[in-house]
Coordinates of C-alpha atoms in Angstrom, one line a residue:
Chain A
M1 CA -45.4 12.8 -15.2
D2 CA -44.4 11.4 -11.8
L3 CA -43.9 7.7 -11.2
T4 CA -46.6 7.5 -8.5
V5 CA -49.1 9.2 -10.9
L6 CA -48.1 6.8 -13.6
L7 CA -48.6 3.9 -11.2
V8 CA -52.0 5.0 -10.1
K9 CA -53.0 5.6 -13.7
G10 CA -51.9 2.1 -14.5
I11 CA -53.9 0.7 -11.7
I12 CA -57.0 2.6 -12.8
I13 CA -56.6 1.3 -16.3
L14 CA -56.2 -2.3 -15.1
V15 CA -59.2 -1.9 -12.8
I16 CA -61.4 -0.6 -15.6
F17 CA -60.2 -3.4 -17.8
G18 CA -61.0 -6.0 -15.1
I19 CA -64.3 -4.5 -14.2
T20 CA -65.3 -4.5 -17.9
L21 CA -64.5 -8.2 -18.2
L22 CA -66.2 -9.0 -14.9
I23 CA -69.4 -7.1 -15.8
A24 CA -69.5 -8.7 -19.3
T25 CA -69.1 -12.1 -17.7
Y26 CA -71.9 -11.6 -15.3
S27 CA -74.1 -10.0 -17.9
T28 CA -74.4 -13.4 -19.5
Y29 CA -75.7 -14.7 -16.1
A30 CA -77.9 -11.7 -15.7
E31 CA -79.3 -12.1 -19.2
R32 CA -80.4 -15.6 -18.5
K33 CA -81.9 -14.7 -15.1
V34 CA -83.8 -11.7 -16.7
A35 CA -85.0 -13.9 -19.6
A36 CA -86.1 -16.5 -17.1
F37 CA -87.9 -14.0 -15.0
L38 CA -89.7 -12.5 -18.0
Q39 CA -90.7 -16.0 -19.2
D40 CA -91.7 -17.2 -15.8
R41 CA -88.9 -19.7 -15.4
L42 CA -86.1 -20.1 -12.8
G43 CA -83.0 -19.7 -15.0
P44 CA -79.6 -21.1 -14.1
N45 CA -79.5 -22.3 -10.5
R46 CA -77.3 -25.4 -10.4
A47 CA -73.7 -24.1 -10.6
G48 CA -72.9 -22.6 -7.2
P49 CA -75.4 -20.6 -5.0
W50 CA -78.2 -19.2 -7.1
G51 CA -76.3 -20.4 -10.2
L52 CA -73.6 -17.7 -9.7
L53 CA -70.8 -19.9 -11.1
Q54 CA -72.7 -20.4 -14.3
P55 CA -70.5 -18.0 -16.4
I56 CA -67.4 -19.8 -15.2
A57 CA -69.0 -23.2 -16.2
D58 CA -69.9 -21.7 -19.6
A59 CA -66.4 -20.5 -20.1
G60 CA -65.0 -23.9 -19.2
K61 CA -67.3 -25.5 -21.7
M62 CA -66.3 -23.0 -24.4
F63 CA -62.6 -23.7 -23.8
F64 CA -62.9 -27.5 -24.0
K65 CA -65.0 -27.6 -27.2
E66 CA -63.4 -28.6 -30.4
D67 CA -61.8 -25.6 -32.1
F68 CA -62.9 -26.1 -35.7
I69 CA -61.7 -24.2 -38.7
P70 CA -63.6 -25.1 -42.0
S71 CA -61.2 -26.5 -44.6
Q72 CA -62.2 -23.9 -47.3
A73 CA -62.1 -21.0 -44.9
S74 CA -59.4 -18.4 -45.1
K75 CA -57.6 -19.5 -42.0
W76 CA -55.9 -16.3 -40.7
L77 CA -58.9 -14.1 -41.3
F78 CA -61.1 -16.7 -39.6
I79 CA -58.9 -16.2 -36.5
L80 CA -58.6 -12.5 -37.0
G81 CA -62.4 -11.9 -36.9
P82 CA -63.1 -12.7 -33.3
C83 CA -59.8 -11.0 -32.2
L84 CA -60.9 -7.8 -33.9
A85 CA -64.4 -8.0 -32.4
M86 CA -62.8 -8.4 -28.9
L87 CA -60.2 -5.7 -29.5
T88 CA -62.5 -3.0 -30.6
A89 CA -65.0 -3.8 -27.9
L90 CA -62.3 -3.4 -25.2
M91 CA -60.8 -0.3 -26.6
S92 CA -63.7 2.0 -26.3
S93 CA -64.0 2.2 -22.5
A94 CA -60.6 4.0 -22.3
V95 CA -62.0 7.5 -22.5
I96 CA -65.1 7.2 -20.3
P97 CA -64.8 9.1 -17.0
F98 CA -65.9 6.6 -14.4
G99 CA -65.5 9.0 -11.5
D100 CA -64.4 12.5 -10.4
S101 CA -60.8 12.3 -9.2
I102 CA -58.6 10.6 -6.6
R103 CA -56.6 12.9 -4.4
F104 CA -53.5 12.0 -2.4
D105 CA -50.6 14.2 -1.2
N106 CA -50.7 17.0 -3.8
Y107 CA -51.9 14.9 -6.7
S108 CA -55.3 14.8 -8.2
I109 CA -55.9 12.0 -10.7
P110 CA -59.1 11.6 -12.7
V111 CA -60.7 8.2 -12.6
Q112 CA -60.5 7.7 -16.3
G113 CA -58.3 5.6 -18.6
I114 CA -57.1 8.6 -20.6
E115 CA -58.4 12.2 -20.9
I116 CA -58.2 13.4 -24.5
N117 CA -60.0 16.4 -26.0
I118 CA -61.6 14.3 -28.7
G119 CA -63.0 11.6 -26.5
V120 CA -66.4 11.4 -28.2
L121 CA -64.8 11.1 -31.6
Y122 CA -62.5 8.4 -30.3
I123 CA -65.5 6.3 -29.1
F124 CA -67.3 6.9 -32.3
G125 CA -64.3 5.8 -34.3
V126 CA -63.8 2.6 -32.3
V127 CA -67.5 1.8 -32.5
S128 CA -67.4 2.2 -36.3
L129 CA -64.5 -0.2 -36.4
G130 CA -66.5 -2.8 -34.5
V131 CA -68.2 -4.1 -37.6
Y132 CA -64.9 -5.3 -39.1
G133 CA -64.7 -8.2 -36.7
I134 CA -68.1 -9.4 -37.9
M135 CA -67.4 -8.7 -41.6
V136 CA -64.0 -10.4 -41.6
G137 CA -65.2 -13.4 -39.7
G138 CA -68.4 -13.8 -41.8
W139 CA -66.5 -13.6 -45.0
A140 CA -63.7 -15.8 -44.0
S141 CA -66.1 -18.6 -43.0
N142 CA -66.7 -19.3 -46.7
N143 CA -70.4 -19.9 -46.0
K144 CA -73.3 -18.1 -47.7
F145 CA -75.2 -17.6 -44.4
S146 CA -72.2 -16.1 -42.7
L147 CA -71.6 -13.8 -45.6
L148 CA -75.2 -12.6 -45.6
G149 CA -75.0 -12.0 -41.8
A150 CA -71.8 -10.1 -42.3
I151 CA -73.3 -7.9 -45.1
R152 CA -76.4 -7.3 -43.0
A153 CA -74.2 -6.2 -40.1
A154 CA -72.2 -3.8 -42.3
S155 CA -75.2 -2.1 -43.9
Q156 CA -77.0 -1.9 -40.5
N157 CA -74.0 -0.4 -38.7
I158 CA -73.4 2.2 -41.5
S159 CA -77.0 3.2 -41.6
Y160 CA -77.4 3.7 -37.9
E161 CA -74.0 5.4 -37.4
I162 CA -75.3 8.5 -39.2
A163 CA -78.2 9.0 -36.9
L164 CA -76.0 8.2 -33.9
G165 CA -73.5 10.8 -34.9
L166 CA -76.1 13.4 -35.6
S167 CA -77.7 12.9 -32.2
M168 CA -74.3 13.2 -30.6
I169 CA -73.7 16.5 -32.5
A170 CA -76.6 18.0 -30.7
I171 CA -74.9 17.1 -27.4
L172 CA -71.6 18.6 -28.6
M173 CA -73.4 21.8 -29.5
M174 CA -74.8 22.0 -25.9
T175 CA -71.3 21.5 -24.4
G176 CA -69.0 23.0 -26.9
S177 CA -66.4 20.4 -26.3
L178 CA -65.6 16.9 -27.7
S179 CA -64.2 15.7 -24.3
V180 CA -66.4 13.2 -22.5
R181 CA -65.4 14.6 -19.2
A182 CA -66.4 18.1 -20.2
I183 CA -69.8 16.8 -21.3
V184 CA -70.2 15.1 -17.9
D185 CA -69.1 18.2 -16.0
Q186 CA -71.6 20.3 -17.9
Q187 CA -74.4 18.2 -16.5
A188 CA -73.6 19.0 -12.9
S189 CA -77.0 20.1 -11.8
F190 CA -79.9 17.7 -12.0
F191 CA -82.1 19.6 -14.5
E192 CA -79.2 20.2 -16.9
W193 CA -78.8 16.5 -17.5
N194 CA -78.9 16.0 -21.2
I195 CA -81.9 13.7 -20.9
F196 CA -83.9 16.8 -19.9
T197 CA -82.4 19.0 -22.5
Q198 CA -82.2 16.5 -25.3
P199 CA -85.1 14.0 -24.9
L200 CA -85.4 13.2 -28.6
G201 CA -81.7 12.9 -29.0
F202 CA -81.6 10.4 -26.2
V203 CA -84.3 8.2 -27.8
I204 CA -82.4 8.3 -31.2
F205 CA -79.1 7.6 -29.5
L206 CA -80.4 4.7 -27.5
T207 CA -82.1 3.1 -30.6
C208 CA -78.9 3.5 -32.6
A209 CA -76.9 2.0 -29.7
F210 CA -79.1 -1.0 -29.8
A211 CA -78.5 -1.3 -33.6
E212 CA -74.7 -0.8 -33.2
C213 CA -74.5 -3.6 -30.5
N214 CA -76.5 -5.9 -32.8
R215 CA -79.0 -6.5 -30.0
T216 CA -82.6 -7.5 -30.4
P217 CA -84.7 -5.9 -32.0
F218 CA -81.8 -5.2 -34.4
D219 CA -80.0 -8.6 -34.3
L220 CA -80.6 -9.3 -37.9
P221 CA -76.9 -10.3 -38.5
E222 CA -77.5 -13.4 -36.4
C223 CA -81.1 -13.9 -37.2
E224 CA -81.6 -17.7 -36.5
T225 CA -84.9 -18.0 -38.4
E226 CA -83.3 -16.8 -41.7
L227 CA -79.6 -17.3 -41.5
V228 CA -79.0 -20.3 -39.3
G229 CA -76.5 -18.6 -36.9
G230 CA -75.6 -15.5 -39.0
Y231 CA -72.0 -14.5 -39.1
H232 CA -70.9 -17.0 -36.5
T233 CA -72.5 -20.1 -38.1
E234 CA -69.1 -21.7 -38.6
Y235 CA -67.5 -20.7 -35.3
S236 CA -67.1 -22.9 -32.4
S237 CA -65.2 -23.1 -29.1
M238 CA -63.7 -19.9 -27.7
K239 CA -63.8 -18.0 -31.0
L240 CA -67.6 -18.2 -30.8
G241 CA -67.2 -17.3 -27.1
F242 CA -65.2 -14.2 -28.1
Y243 CA -68.0 -13.0 -30.4
L244 CA -70.6 -13.5 -27.8
F245 CA -68.5 -11.9 -25.2
A246 CA -67.7 -8.9 -27.4
E247 CA -71.4 -8.3 -27.6
Y248 CA -71.7 -8.1 -23.9
I249 CA -68.7 -5.8 -23.6
N250 CA -70.2 -3.6 -26.3
M251 CA -73.4 -3.5 -24.2
F252 CA -71.6 -2.4 -21.1
V253 CA -69.6 0.3 -23.0
S254 CA -72.7 1.7 -24.7
S255 CA -74.6 1.7 -21.4
A256 CA -71.7 3.6 -19.8
F257 CA -71.6 6.0 -22.8
V258 CA -75.4 6.6 -22.7
S259 CA -75.2 7.3 -18.9
A260 CA -72.2 9.6 -19.4
L261 CA -73.8 11.5 -22.3
Y262 CA -77.4 11.8 -21.1
F263 CA -77.6 10.9 -17.5
G264 CA -74.9 13.1 -16.0
G265 CA -72.2 10.4 -15.6
F266 CA -71.1 10.2 -12.0
H267 CA -73.3 13.1 -11.0
Y268 CA -76.3 12.7 -8.7
P269 CA -78.7 15.2 -7.1
F270 CA -77.3 17.1 -4.1
M271 CA -73.8 15.9 -5.0
N272 CA -72.1 19.1 -4.0
E273 CA -73.9 19.1 -0.6
V274 CA -72.8 15.5 0.1
G275 CA -69.3 16.2 -1.1
S276 CA -68.8 19.3 1.1
A277 CA -70.4 17.5 4.1
L278 CA -68.0 14.6 3.7
E279 CA -65.0 17.0 3.3
R280 CA -66.0 18.8 6.5
S281 CA -66.4 15.7 8.6
M282 CA -63.5 13.6 7.3
G283 CA -60.9 16.2 6.0
A284 CA -60.4 17.5 2.5
I285 CA -58.6 14.5 1.0
T286 CA -60.4 11.5 2.5
G287 CA -63.8 13.2 2.1
H288 CA -63.1 14.0 -1.5
N289 CA -62.0 10.4 -2.2
I290 CA -65.1 9.0 -0.5
A291 CA -67.3 11.4 -2.5
T292 CA -65.6 10.2 -5.7
A293 CA -66.3 6.6 -4.6
I294 CA -70.0 7.4 -4.2
G295 CA -70.0 9.0 -7.6
F296 CA -68.4 5.9 -9.0
V297 CA -71.0 3.7 -7.4
V298 CA -73.8 5.9 -8.7
F299 CA -72.4 5.8 -12.2
F300 CA -72.3 2.0 -12.1
G301 CA -75.9 2.0 -10.9
K302 CA -76.9 3.9 -14.0
I303 CA -74.8 1.5 -16.2
F304 CA -76.5 -1.5 -14.6
F305 CA -79.9 0.0 -15.2
F306 CA -79.1 0.4 -18.9
I307 CA -77.7 -3.1 -19.1
F308 CA -81.0 -4.3 -17.6
F309 CA -82.8 -2.2 -20.1
F310 CA -81.0 -3.8 -23.0
M311 CA -82.0 -7.3 -21.7
W312 CA -85.6 -6.2 -21.0
V313 CA -86.0 -5.0 -24.5
R314 CA -84.4 -8.1 -25.9
W315 CA -86.9 -10.4 -24.2
T316 CA -89.9 -8.2 -24.8
L317 CA -89.8 -7.0 -28.5
P318 CA -89.7 -9.1 -31.6
R319 CA -87.1 -8.6 -34.3
F320 CA -87.6 -6.1 -37.1
R321 CA -88.0 -7.2 -40.6
Y322 CA -85.1 -6.0 -42.8
D323 CA -87.0 -3.4 -44.8
Q324 CA -88.5 -2.1 -41.5
L325 CA -85.0 -1.7 -40.1
M326 CA -83.8 0.3 -43.1
N327 CA -86.9 2.5 -43.2
L328 CA -86.6 3.2 -39.5
G329 CA -82.9 4.2 -39.9
W330 CA -83.0 6.2 -43.1
K331 CA -86.5 7.7 -43.2
T332 CA -87.2 8.3 -39.5
L333 CA -84.1 8.5 -37.4
I334 CA -81.9 10.5 -39.7
P335 CA -84.4 13.3 -40.6
L336 CA -85.5 13.5 -37.0
S337 CA -81.9 13.8 -35.8
I338 CA -81.2 16.5 -38.4
L339 CA -84.3 18.4 -37.2
N340 CA -83.1 17.9 -33.6
V341 CA -79.7 19.5 -34.5
V342 CA -81.4 22.4 -36.2
I343 CA -83.8 23.1 -33.3
T344 CA -81.0 22.7 -30.7
G345 CA -79.0 25.3 -32.6
A346 CA -82.0 27.7 -32.9
G347 CA -82.6 27.3 -29.1
L348 CA -78.9 27.9 -28.3
L349 CA -79.0 31.2 -30.3
Y350 CA -81.5 32.5 -27.7
N351 CA -79.7 30.7 -24.8
F352 CA -82.7 28.3 -24.3
K353 CA -81.6 24.8 -23.6
Y354 CA -84.9 23.0 -23.6
A355 CA -85.9 23.8 -27.2
T356 CA -86.1 20.2 -28.5
W357 CA -89.1 19.6 -26.2
A358 CA -91.0 21.4 -29.0
I359 CA -90.4 18.5 -31.3
V360 CA -91.5 16.0 -28.6
I361 CA -94.6 18.0 -27.9
V362 CA -95.5 18.2 -31.6
M363 CA -94.9 14.5 -32.1
V364 CA -97.0 13.6 -29.1
L365 CA -99.8 15.9 -30.4
M366 CA -99.6 14.3 -33.8
V367 CA -99.9 10.8 -32.4
I368 CA -102.9 11.9 -30.3
V369 CA -104.6 13.6 -33.3
S370 CA -104.0 10.7 -35.6
G371 CA -105.2 8.3 -32.9
A372 CA -108.4 10.3 -32.4
R373 CA -109.1 10.7 -36.2
A374 CA -108.5 7.0 -37.0
P375 CA -111.8 5.2 -37.6
K376 CA -113.0 3.3 -34.5
R377 CA -112.9 -0.4 -35.0
E378 CA -116.1 -2.1 -33.8
A379 CA -115.5 -5.2 -31.9
I380 CA -116.9 -8.0 -34.0
P381 CA -118.6 -10.6 -31.9
Q382 CA -117.4 -14.1 -32.6
Q383 CA -119.6 -16.1 -34.9
V384 CA -120.8 -19.3 -33.4
Chain B
M1 CA -22.5 1.9 -40.9
T2 CA -21.2 4.0 -37.9
E3 CA -23.1 7.0 -39.2
F4 CA -26.2 4.9 -39.4
L5 CA -25.8 3.8 -35.8
S6 CA -25.0 7.3 -34.5
F7 CA -28.2 8.5 -36.3
F8 CA -30.2 5.9 -34.5
K9 CA -28.6 6.9 -31.2
T10 CA -29.6 10.6 -31.6
L11 CA -33.3 9.7 -32.2
T12 CA -35.9 10.6 -29.6
P13 CA -38.7 8.0 -28.7
T14 CA -40.9 10.0 -31.1
G15 CA -38.3 9.5 -33.8
Y16 CA -38.3 5.7 -33.2
L17 CA -42.1 5.7 -33.3
F18 CA -42.1 7.6 -36.5
L19 CA -39.6 5.2 -38.2
F20 CA -41.6 2.2 -37.0
L21 CA -44.9 3.7 -38.2
T22 CA -43.3 4.6 -41.5
V23 CA -42.0 1.1 -42.1
L24 CA -45.4 -0.3 -41.2
T25 CA -47.2 2.2 -43.5
L26 CA -45.0 1.4 -46.4
F27 CA -45.3 -2.4 -46.0
S28 CA -49.1 -2.2 -45.7
A29 CA -49.3 0.1 -48.7
I30 CA -47.2 -2.3 -50.7
G31 CA -49.5 -5.0 -49.5
V32 CA -52.5 -3.2 -51.0
V33 CA -51.0 -3.4 -54.5
T34 CA -49.4 -6.9 -54.3
A35 CA -52.2 -8.8 -52.6
R36 CA -53.8 -11.3 -55.0
N37 CA -57.1 -11.4 -53.2
P38 CA -59.0 -8.1 -53.2
I39 CA -60.2 -8.7 -49.6
Y40 CA -56.6 -8.8 -48.4
S41 CA -56.0 -5.7 -50.4
V42 CA -58.8 -3.8 -48.7
L43 CA -57.6 -5.0 -45.3
A44 CA -54.1 -3.8 -46.0
L45 CA -55.5 -0.4 -47.1
I46 CA -57.3 -0.2 -43.7
A47 CA -54.0 -0.9 -42.0
T48 CA -52.5 1.9 -44.0
F49 CA -55.1 4.3 -42.9
F50 CA -54.4 3.3 -39.3
C51 CA -50.7 4.0 -39.7
L52 CA -51.5 7.4 -41.3
S53 CA -53.7 8.2 -38.3
G54 CA -50.7 7.2 -36.1
H55 CA -48.6 9.8 -38.0
Y56 CA -51.3 12.4 -37.4
V57 CA -51.2 11.7 -33.7
L58 CA -47.4 12.1 -33.8
L59 CA -48.0 15.5 -35.3
N60 CA -50.3 16.3 -32.5
A61 CA -53.3 16.5 -34.8
Q62 CA -55.7 14.3 -32.9
F63 CA -58.8 15.5 -34.5
L64 CA -57.5 14.7 -37.9
A65 CA -56.4 11.3 -36.7
A66 CA -59.9 10.5 -35.3
V67 CA -61.7 11.8 -38.4
N68 CA -59.4 9.9 -40.7
I69 CA -60.3 6.7 -38.8
I70 CA -64.1 7.5 -38.6
V71 CA -64.5 8.5 -42.3
Y72 CA -62.0 6.3 -44.1
A73 CA -61.5 3.2 -42.0
G74 CA -64.9 3.3 -40.4
A75 CA -67.2 4.1 -43.3
I76 CA -65.6 4.2 -46.7
M77 CA -63.6 1.0 -46.3
V78 CA -66.6 -0.8 -44.8
L79 CA -68.4 0.0 -48.1
F80 CA -65.4 -1.2 -50.1
L81 CA -65.3 -4.5 -48.3
F82 CA -69.1 -4.7 -48.6
T83 CA -69.0 -4.3 -52.4
I84 CA -66.1 -6.7 -52.9
M85 CA -67.8 -9.3 -50.8
F86 CA -70.8 -9.0 -53.0
L87 CA -68.7 -9.2 -56.2
N88 CA -67.0 -12.4 -55.1
L89 CA -63.7 -11.9 -57.0
R90 CA -62.2 -15.1 -55.9
K91 CA -61.2 -16.3 -59.4
E92 CA -58.4 -14.5 -61.2
D93 CA -59.7 -12.0 -63.6
E94 CA -57.1 -12.6 -66.4
E95 CA -58.7 -10.4 -69.1
S96 CA -57.6 -7.2 -67.5
K97 CA -53.9 -8.3 -67.3
T98 CA -52.7 -8.2 -70.9
N99 CA -49.2 -7.0 -71.7
L100 CA -50.6 -3.7 -73.0
T101 CA -52.3 -2.8 -69.7
K102 CA -49.1 -3.8 -67.8
M103 CA -47.0 -1.5 -70.0
A104 CA -49.4 1.3 -69.7
S105 CA -49.6 1.0 -65.9
V106 CA -45.8 1.0 -65.6
V107 CA -45.5 4.1 -67.7
V108 CA -48.2 5.9 -65.8
G109 CA -46.8 4.9 -62.4
G110 CA -43.3 5.9 -63.4
L111 CA -44.4 9.3 -64.6
L112 CA -46.3 9.8 -61.4
M113 CA -43.2 8.9 -59.4
I114 CA -41.0 11.3 -61.3
M115 CA -43.5 14.0 -60.8
L116 CA -43.7 13.4 -57.1
I117 CA -40.0 13.3 -56.7
T118 CA -39.5 16.6 -58.6
I119 CA -42.2 18.2 -56.4
F120 CA -40.6 17.0 -53.2
R121 CA -37.2 18.1 -54.3
A122 CA -38.3 21.6 -55.3
K123 CA -36.9 24.4 -53.1
S124 CA -40.3 26.0 -52.4
A125 CA -41.8 22.7 -51.2
Q126 CA -39.0 22.0 -48.6
V127 CA -40.4 21.5 -45.1
P128 CA -39.2 24.3 -42.9
T129 CA -37.3 23.2 -39.7
V130 CA -39.0 23.7 -36.4
S131 CA -38.1 26.9 -34.5
A132 CA -38.7 26.6 -30.8
T133 CA -40.0 30.2 -30.5
S134 CA -42.8 30.0 -33.0
F135 CA -43.8 26.4 -32.3
S136 CA -47.1 25.9 -30.7
A137 CA -48.1 22.3 -29.6
K138 CA -51.8 23.2 -29.9
T139 CA -51.9 24.0 -33.6
G140 CA -53.5 20.7 -34.5
L141 CA -56.1 20.5 -31.8
V142 CA -59.8 20.8 -32.6
E143 CA -60.3 24.4 -31.3
N144 CA -57.6 25.9 -33.5
L145 CA -58.6 23.8 -36.5
G146 CA -62.2 25.0 -36.1
Q147 CA -61.1 28.6 -35.8
L148 CA -59.0 28.3 -38.9
L149 CA -61.7 26.5 -40.9
Y150 CA -64.4 29.0 -40.1
S151 CA -62.3 32.2 -40.6
D152 CA -59.4 31.9 -43.1
Y153 CA -60.7 28.9 -45.1
I154 CA -64.4 29.5 -44.9
L155 CA -64.8 29.7 -48.7
P156 CA -63.1 26.3 -49.6
F157 CA -64.9 24.7 -46.7
E158 CA -68.3 25.8 -47.8
L159 CA -67.5 24.9 -51.4
A160 CA -66.6 21.4 -50.3
S161 CA -69.9 21.1 -48.5
V162 CA -71.7 22.2 -51.7
L163 CA -69.8 19.5 -53.5
F164 CA -70.9 16.9 -51.0
L165 CA -74.5 18.0 -51.4
V166 CA -74.2 17.7 -55.2
A167 CA -72.7 14.2 -54.8
M168 CA -75.5 13.2 -52.5
V169 CA -78.2 14.4 -54.8
G170 CA -76.5 12.7 -57.7
A171 CA -76.4 9.4 -55.8
V172 CA -80.1 9.7 -55.0
M173 CA -80.9 10.4 -58.6
L174 CA -78.9 7.3 -59.7
G175 CA -80.5 5.1 -57.2
K176 CA -84.0 6.3 -57.8
R177 CA -86.4 3.8 -59.3
E178 CA -88.5 5.3 -62.1
A179 CA -92.1 4.2 -62.7
G180 CA -91.3 1.8 -65.5
D181 CA -88.0 0.4 -64.2
R182 CA -87.3 -3.2 -63.6
H183 CA -87.9 -4.2 -60.0
F184 CA -85.0 -6.3 -58.7

């Protein structure tokens, strides 16, 4: 590999790293603003214009707080916990293709940390490691509430990983490759986006992504009403900051992953027309680079939509009860995703990509029928 | 000493990586058996699995590396940690450490070591050297692995899946609550 190529690759990796951190930082601000909007408040508006410096103020506060380690805690594991959480959160964005490719001279470099032919498995592996940060930290705190939070996190992640993996398998069957770039490239035309070919898989995947990120309605590991603060009860200062920050990074990465798997990644309608028009008017190299930049921006638009969706759900839905969580995971999502895989396979035998709509239609019909057959409840007038 | 140094000079970067990973693997594997706290033991075992995955990557078997991490480090070890956290084995369990058990474990371990050494020294088990003509860098990649699994090794593969099914059914049977069982 050439030195220039290596340099550009290094810059791309650094930029992705920086963007990940920046987006995670401003997600905390966006979360407060969205929460404020949904609750009819103003939200942070004191630090800087429109409160834009709020995340920096928060970070400053976190750094200057007392860094407390409980005396009975296992000290090294207590420190290792947040480090692991942060590490696994940052690792997974390496294989996501953020854009097409940058061209200069004779080189063509994909806008992606690293292209490996098992990208999907890599992300899946890193995500499955994410629970260690929580488990190690929760156990090392030597606190019953932390331990319960850690154990909840472990059982929840393991339960939802299965459905997550099975819904991903349907995508892999459609593409025939484990590389994320190949999956994105396969969705080049608008109606071949996996959201249209795999509607049920998308719903399952999104639900499981919520569970894997420990976001509401699945934030039982840090359920305040039952567990004080959950796994980070004993944490303070920047260690707590790392846990909270890792959650936002996970949110960004899963948004990016959902957009890459189901919403065509950096593709947008009429992309080829725009690309060829740009190349005609500005020359092959500049035009191609500008087209890549547009794709990059479109991809981030999709990511921001999903980050907003995560926040929207958090401030709209109440938390599940624990048995509801387990029932949903094991008795609903796993059988549905297995059915999804089977129907997808049957459809692919006859070269029909939209077979899983059959499940969706049947489910909608069942809901309508059961709704119609349910006894009508008479409105009881209030007794005075 | 000079031989040793010249050996190090002949190594490629891959060779250095291999040595580094091997040392790391051995140390974390020793950590598994010497750690007094079972939680540290499990964490060392996870580190061992990571090092093994590193070895798979060095052998250009990326699929195996990823699956090793997903299945062992990501799922089985989480369950191990989960169970040990529930058991709360903080205090030393002295009952299981009588002289008899120590002797028995030394004998069993020694026999296993002798067996392994004889196996590795046998002529038929020698690892063949690489020949540049027949070497294909793509042997360990997913596509080739899939082709091989679904053509030459289809019977063992399917038998393994039946085994998993049996294990799953067995687990469900064990976990099932009968009508008169205690509810806990």
